[in-house]
mmCIF file of C-alpha atoms and ligand atoms in Angstrom:
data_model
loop_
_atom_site.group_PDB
_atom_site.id
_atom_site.type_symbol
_atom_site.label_atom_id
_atom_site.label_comp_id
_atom_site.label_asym_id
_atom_site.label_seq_id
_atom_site.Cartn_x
_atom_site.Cartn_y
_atom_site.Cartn_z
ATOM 1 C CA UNK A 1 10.131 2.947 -10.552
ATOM 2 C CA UNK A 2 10.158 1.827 -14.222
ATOM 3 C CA UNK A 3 7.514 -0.907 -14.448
ATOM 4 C CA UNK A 4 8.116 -3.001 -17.737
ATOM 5 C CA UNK A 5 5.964 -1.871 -20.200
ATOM 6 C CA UNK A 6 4.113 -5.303 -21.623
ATOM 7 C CA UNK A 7 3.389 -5.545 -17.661
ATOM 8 C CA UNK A 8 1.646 -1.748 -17.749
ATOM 9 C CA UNK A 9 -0.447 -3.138 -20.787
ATOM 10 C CA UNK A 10 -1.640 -5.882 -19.224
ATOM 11 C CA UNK A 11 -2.593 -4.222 -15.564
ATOM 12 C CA UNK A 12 -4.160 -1.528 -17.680
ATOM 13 C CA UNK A 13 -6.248 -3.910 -19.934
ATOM 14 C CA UNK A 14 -7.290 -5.687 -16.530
ATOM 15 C CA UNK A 15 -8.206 -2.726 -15.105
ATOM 16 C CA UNK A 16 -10.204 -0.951 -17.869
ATOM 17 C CA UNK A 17 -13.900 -1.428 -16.322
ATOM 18 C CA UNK A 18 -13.142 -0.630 -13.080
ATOM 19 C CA UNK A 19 -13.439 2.573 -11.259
ATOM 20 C CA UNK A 20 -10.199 4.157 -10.889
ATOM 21 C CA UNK A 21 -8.097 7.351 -12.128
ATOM 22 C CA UNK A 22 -4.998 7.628 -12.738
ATOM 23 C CA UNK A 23 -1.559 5.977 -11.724
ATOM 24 C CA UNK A 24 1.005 6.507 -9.310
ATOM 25 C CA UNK A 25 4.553 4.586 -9.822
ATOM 26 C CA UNK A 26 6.064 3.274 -6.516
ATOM 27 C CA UNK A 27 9.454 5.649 -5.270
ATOM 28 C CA UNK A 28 12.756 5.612 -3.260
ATOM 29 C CA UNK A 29 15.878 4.228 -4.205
ATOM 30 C CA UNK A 30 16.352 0.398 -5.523
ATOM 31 C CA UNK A 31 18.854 -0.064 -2.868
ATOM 32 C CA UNK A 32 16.400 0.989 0.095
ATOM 33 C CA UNK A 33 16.355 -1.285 3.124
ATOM 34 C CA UNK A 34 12.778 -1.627 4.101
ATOM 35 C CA UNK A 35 9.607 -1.110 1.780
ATOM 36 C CA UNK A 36 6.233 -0.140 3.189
ATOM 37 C CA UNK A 37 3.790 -1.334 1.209
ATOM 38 C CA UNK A 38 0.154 0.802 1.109
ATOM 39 C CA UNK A 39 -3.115 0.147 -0.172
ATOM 40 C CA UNK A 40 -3.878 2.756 -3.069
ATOM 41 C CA UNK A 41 -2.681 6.453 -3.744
ATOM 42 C CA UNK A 42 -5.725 8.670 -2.996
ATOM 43 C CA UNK A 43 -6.796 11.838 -4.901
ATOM 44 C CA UNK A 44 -3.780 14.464 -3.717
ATOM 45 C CA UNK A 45 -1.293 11.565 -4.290
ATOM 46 C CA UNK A 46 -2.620 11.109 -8.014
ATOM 47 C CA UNK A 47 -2.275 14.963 -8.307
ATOM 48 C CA UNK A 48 1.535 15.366 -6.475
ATOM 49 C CA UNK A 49 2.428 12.045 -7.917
ATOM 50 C CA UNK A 50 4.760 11.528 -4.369
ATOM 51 C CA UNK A 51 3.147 8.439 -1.986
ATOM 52 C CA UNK A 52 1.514 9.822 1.272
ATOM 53 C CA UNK A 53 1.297 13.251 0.244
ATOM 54 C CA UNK A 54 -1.896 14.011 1.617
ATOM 55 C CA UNK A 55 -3.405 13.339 5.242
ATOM 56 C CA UNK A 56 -2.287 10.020 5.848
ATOM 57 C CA UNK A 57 0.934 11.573 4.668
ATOM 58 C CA UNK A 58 1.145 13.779 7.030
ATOM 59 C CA UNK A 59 0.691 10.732 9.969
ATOM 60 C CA UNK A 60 3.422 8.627 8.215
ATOM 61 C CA UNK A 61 5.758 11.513 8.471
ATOM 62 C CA UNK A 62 5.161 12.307 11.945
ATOM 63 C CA UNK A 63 5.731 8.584 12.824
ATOM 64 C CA UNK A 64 9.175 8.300 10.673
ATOM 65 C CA UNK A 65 10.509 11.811 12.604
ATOM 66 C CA UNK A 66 9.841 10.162 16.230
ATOM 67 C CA UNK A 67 12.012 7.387 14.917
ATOM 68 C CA UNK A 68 14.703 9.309 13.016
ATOM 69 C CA UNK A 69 13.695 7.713 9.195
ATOM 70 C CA UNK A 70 14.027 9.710 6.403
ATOM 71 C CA UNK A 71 11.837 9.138 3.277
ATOM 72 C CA UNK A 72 15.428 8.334 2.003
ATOM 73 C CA UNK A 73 15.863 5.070 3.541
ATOM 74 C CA UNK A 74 12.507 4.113 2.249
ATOM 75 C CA UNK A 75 11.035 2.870 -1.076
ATOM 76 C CA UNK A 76 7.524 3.121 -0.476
ATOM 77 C CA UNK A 77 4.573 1.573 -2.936
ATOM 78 C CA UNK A 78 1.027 0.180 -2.801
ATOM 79 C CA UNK A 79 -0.818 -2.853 -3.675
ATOM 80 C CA UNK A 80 -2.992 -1.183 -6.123
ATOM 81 C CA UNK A 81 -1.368 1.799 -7.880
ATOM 82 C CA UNK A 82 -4.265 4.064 -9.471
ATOM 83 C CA UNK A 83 -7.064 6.034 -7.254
ATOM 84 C CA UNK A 84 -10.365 3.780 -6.779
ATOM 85 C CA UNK A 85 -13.174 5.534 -6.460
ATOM 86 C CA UNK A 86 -16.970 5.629 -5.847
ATOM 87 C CA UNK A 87 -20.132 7.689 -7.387
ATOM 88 C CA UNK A 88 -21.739 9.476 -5.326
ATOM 89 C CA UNK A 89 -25.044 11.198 -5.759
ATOM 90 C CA UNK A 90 -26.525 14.118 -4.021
ATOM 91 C CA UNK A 91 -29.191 16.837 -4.426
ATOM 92 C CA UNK A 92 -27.528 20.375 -3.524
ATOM 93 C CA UNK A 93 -30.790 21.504 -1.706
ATOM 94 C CA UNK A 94 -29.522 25.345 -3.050
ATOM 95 C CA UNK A 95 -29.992 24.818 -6.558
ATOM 96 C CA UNK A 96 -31.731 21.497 -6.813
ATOM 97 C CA UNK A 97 -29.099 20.138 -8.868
ATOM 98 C CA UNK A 98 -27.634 16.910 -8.522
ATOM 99 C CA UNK A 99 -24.058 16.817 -7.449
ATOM 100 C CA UNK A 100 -21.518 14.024 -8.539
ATOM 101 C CA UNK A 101 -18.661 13.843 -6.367
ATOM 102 C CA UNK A 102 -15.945 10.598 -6.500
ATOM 103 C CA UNK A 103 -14.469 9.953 -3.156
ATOM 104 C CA UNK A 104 -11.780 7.749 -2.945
ATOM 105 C CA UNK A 105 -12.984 3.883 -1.596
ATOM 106 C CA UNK A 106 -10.820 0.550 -0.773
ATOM 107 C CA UNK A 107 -9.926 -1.229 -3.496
ATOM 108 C CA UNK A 108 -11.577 -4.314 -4.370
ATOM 109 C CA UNK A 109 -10.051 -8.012 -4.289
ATOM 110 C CA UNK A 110 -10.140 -7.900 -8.358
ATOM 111 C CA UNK A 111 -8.044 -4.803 -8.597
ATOM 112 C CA UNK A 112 -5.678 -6.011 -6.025
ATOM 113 C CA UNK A 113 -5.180 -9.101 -7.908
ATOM 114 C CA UNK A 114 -5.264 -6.727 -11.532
ATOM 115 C CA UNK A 115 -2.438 -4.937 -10.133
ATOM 116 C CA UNK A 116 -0.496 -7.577 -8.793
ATOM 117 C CA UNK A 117 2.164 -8.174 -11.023
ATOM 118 C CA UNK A 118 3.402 -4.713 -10.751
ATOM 119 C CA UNK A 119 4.345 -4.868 -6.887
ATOM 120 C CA UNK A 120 5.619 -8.262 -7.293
ATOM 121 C CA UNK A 121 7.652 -7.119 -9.874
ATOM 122 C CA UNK A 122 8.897 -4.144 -7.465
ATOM 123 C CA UNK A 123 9.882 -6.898 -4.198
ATOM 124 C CA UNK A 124 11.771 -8.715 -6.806
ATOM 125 C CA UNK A 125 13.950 -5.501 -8.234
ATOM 126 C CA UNK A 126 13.983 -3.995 -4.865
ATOM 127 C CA UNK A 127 14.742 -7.043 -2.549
ATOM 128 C CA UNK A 128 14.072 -5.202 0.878
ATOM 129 C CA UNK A 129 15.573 -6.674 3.882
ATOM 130 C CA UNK A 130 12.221 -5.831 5.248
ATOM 131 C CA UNK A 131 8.839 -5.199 3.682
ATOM 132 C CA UNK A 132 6.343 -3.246 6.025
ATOM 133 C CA UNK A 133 2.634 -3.867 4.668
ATOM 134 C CA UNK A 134 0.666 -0.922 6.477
ATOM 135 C CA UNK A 135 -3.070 -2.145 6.646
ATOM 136 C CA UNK A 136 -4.743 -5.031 6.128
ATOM 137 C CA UNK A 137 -5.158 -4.257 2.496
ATOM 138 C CA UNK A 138 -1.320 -5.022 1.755
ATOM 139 C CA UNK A 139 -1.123 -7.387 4.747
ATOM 140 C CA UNK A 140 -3.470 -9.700 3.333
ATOM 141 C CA UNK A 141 -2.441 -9.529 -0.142
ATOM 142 C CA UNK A 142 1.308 -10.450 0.716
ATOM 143 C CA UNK A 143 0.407 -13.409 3.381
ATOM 144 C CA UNK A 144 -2.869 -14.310 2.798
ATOM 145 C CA UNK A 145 -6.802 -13.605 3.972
ATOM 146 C CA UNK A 146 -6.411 -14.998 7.934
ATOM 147 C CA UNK A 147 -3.692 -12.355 8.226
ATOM 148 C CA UNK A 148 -5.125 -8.812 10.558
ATOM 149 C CA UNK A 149 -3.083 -5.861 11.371
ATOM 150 C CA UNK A 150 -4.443 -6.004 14.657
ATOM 151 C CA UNK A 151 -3.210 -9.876 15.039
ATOM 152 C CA UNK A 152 0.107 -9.305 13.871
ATOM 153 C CA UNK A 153 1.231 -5.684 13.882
ATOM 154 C CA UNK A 154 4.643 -5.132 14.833
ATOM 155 C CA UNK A 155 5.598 -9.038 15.071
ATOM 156 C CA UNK A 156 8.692 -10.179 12.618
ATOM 157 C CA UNK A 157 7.589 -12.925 10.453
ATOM 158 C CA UNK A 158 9.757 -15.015 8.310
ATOM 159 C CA UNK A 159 8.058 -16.777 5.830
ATOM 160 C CA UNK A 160 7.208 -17.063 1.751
ATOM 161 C CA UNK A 161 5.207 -14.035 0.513
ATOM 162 C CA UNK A 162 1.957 -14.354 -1.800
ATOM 163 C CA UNK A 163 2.651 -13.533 -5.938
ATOM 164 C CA UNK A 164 0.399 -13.905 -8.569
ATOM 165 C CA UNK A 165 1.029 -16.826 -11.007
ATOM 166 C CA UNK A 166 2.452 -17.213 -14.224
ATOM 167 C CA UNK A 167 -1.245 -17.141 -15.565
ATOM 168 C CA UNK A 168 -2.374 -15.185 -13.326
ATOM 169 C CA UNK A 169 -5.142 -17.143 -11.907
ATOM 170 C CA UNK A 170 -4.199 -18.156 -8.260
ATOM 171 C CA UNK A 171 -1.902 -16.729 -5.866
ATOM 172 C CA UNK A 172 1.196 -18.774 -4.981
ATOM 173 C CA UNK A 173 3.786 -18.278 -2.435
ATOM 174 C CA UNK A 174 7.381 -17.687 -3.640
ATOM 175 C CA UNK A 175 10.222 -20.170 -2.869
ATOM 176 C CA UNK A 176 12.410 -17.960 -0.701
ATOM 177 C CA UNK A 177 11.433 -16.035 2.667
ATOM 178 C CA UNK A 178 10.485 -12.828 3.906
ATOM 179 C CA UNK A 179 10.988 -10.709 6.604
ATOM 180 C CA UNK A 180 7.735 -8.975 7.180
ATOM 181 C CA UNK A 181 6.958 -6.689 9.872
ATOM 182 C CA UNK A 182 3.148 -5.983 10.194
ATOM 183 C CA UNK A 183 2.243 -2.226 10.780
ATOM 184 C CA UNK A 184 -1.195 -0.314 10.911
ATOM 185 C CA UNK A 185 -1.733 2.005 7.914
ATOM 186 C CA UNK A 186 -0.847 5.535 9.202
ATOM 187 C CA UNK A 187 -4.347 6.374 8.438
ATOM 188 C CA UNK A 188 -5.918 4.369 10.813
ATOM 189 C CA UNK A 189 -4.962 7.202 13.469
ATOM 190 C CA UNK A 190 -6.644 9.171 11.818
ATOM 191 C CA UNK A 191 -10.114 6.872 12.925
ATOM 192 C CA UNK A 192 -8.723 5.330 16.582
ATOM 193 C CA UNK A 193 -6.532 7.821 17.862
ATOM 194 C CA UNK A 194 -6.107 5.282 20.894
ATOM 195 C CA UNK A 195 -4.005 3.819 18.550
ATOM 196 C CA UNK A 196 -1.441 6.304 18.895
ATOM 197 C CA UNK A 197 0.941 4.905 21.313
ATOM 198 C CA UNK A 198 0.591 1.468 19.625
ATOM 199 C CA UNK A 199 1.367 2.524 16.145
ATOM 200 C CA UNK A 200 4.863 4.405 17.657
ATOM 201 C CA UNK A 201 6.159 1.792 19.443
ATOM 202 C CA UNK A 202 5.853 -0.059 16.354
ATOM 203 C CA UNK A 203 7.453 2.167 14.562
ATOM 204 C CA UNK A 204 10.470 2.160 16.807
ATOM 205 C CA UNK A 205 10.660 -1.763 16.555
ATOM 206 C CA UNK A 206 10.906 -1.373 12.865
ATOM 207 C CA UNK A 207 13.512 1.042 13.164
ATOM 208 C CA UNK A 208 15.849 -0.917 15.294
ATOM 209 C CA UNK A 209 14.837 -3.962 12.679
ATOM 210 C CA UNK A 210 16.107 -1.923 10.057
ATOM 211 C CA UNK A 211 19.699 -1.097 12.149
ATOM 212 C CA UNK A 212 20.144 -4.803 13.003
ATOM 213 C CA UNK A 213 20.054 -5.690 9.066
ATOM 214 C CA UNK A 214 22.504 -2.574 8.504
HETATM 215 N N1 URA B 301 -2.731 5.392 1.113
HETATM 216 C C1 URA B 301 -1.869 4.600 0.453
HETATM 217 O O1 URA B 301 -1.902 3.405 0.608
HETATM 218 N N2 URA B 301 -0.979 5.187 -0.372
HETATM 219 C C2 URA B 301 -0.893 6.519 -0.529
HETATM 220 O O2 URA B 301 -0.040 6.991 -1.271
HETATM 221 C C3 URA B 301 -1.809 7.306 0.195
HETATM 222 C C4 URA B 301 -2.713 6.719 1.006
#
């Protein structure tokens, strides 16, 4: 995706004290069906430059073969689109150095909001049929705070979506409706595998959502 450019400027000029490294544009074809919207590229995605290129990757593509989707059908983004990360501090009890590593960390409400107008400016050149927000992260940013994944994963909701305003001080939701389809971020295996079983049979419900709108 081609983000306009005064909109780059002014997500990177939001974004300038915060801790975060580099930027990852959102990818699949303008005319895809359903976008899955994730939370922020981590460090091999800010390296390969593809979405879900590392370990939750690897879970997302496992799901999409069960269900017979290819990366093709998809245009797949994330609220926030550079790598947050954290300090941290430790003593390497070798050499008695101090070691500085930067793991990657959730992003914060303020970058989510910094970055907004980029993926609001991606649902409106896009125009899925159906927007998948995997994780709360994403969940909450397109319908609002009292939204879980756990609540509403793999339920259809038609409603108004969350965008930033014109000023950019408040979230306001858009005229038109939305078909959202609530689904846990493929990392979340990765923590609960008892979520397996759950997180394919949503997977297949988004699939034959996906047929139905073709
Ligand atoms: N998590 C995301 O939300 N996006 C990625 O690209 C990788 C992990």
């Amino acid at each position: 995706m081609e983000y306009p450019l005064h909109l780059m400027a002014e997500v990177k000029e939001k974004n300038k004290f915060h801790q975060l490294e580099g930027f990852l544009s959102g990818k699949g074809p303008t005319n895809a069906p359903l976008m899955l919207v994730g939370e922020a590229p981590g460090k091999t995605e800010i390296i390969t430059k593809v979405p879900f290129s590392g370990q939750a990757g690897k879970e997302l593509d496992n799901e999409l073969a069960k269900v017979s989707l290819s990366r093709e059908d998809l245009y797949i983004t994330s609220v926030v689109r550079s790598r947050p990360y954290r300090i941290k501090k430790r003593i390497n009890k070798k050499t008695g150095y101090i070691e500085e590593s930067r793991p990657n960390r959730t992003p914060t409400k303020a970058e989510v909001k910094a970055f907004a107008p980029l993926i609001d400016f991606e649902i409106q050149t896009i125009q899925p049929n159906i927007i998948a927000p995997m994780g709360n992260v994403a969940l909450k940013r397109l319908l609002g705070n009292q939204y879980t994944v756990s609540n509403y994963h793999g339920q259809i909701l038609t409603q108004p979506i969350y965008q930033i305003s014109e000023d950019r001080s408040i979230y306001e939701k858009t005229d038109e409706s939305y078909t959202i389809f609530p689904i846990y971020h493929p990392a979340a295996i990765l923590y609960n595998r008892s979520l397996k079983e759950v997180i394919t049979e949503d997977w297949y419900a988004l699939f034959q959502l996906v047929k139905e709108y073709n």
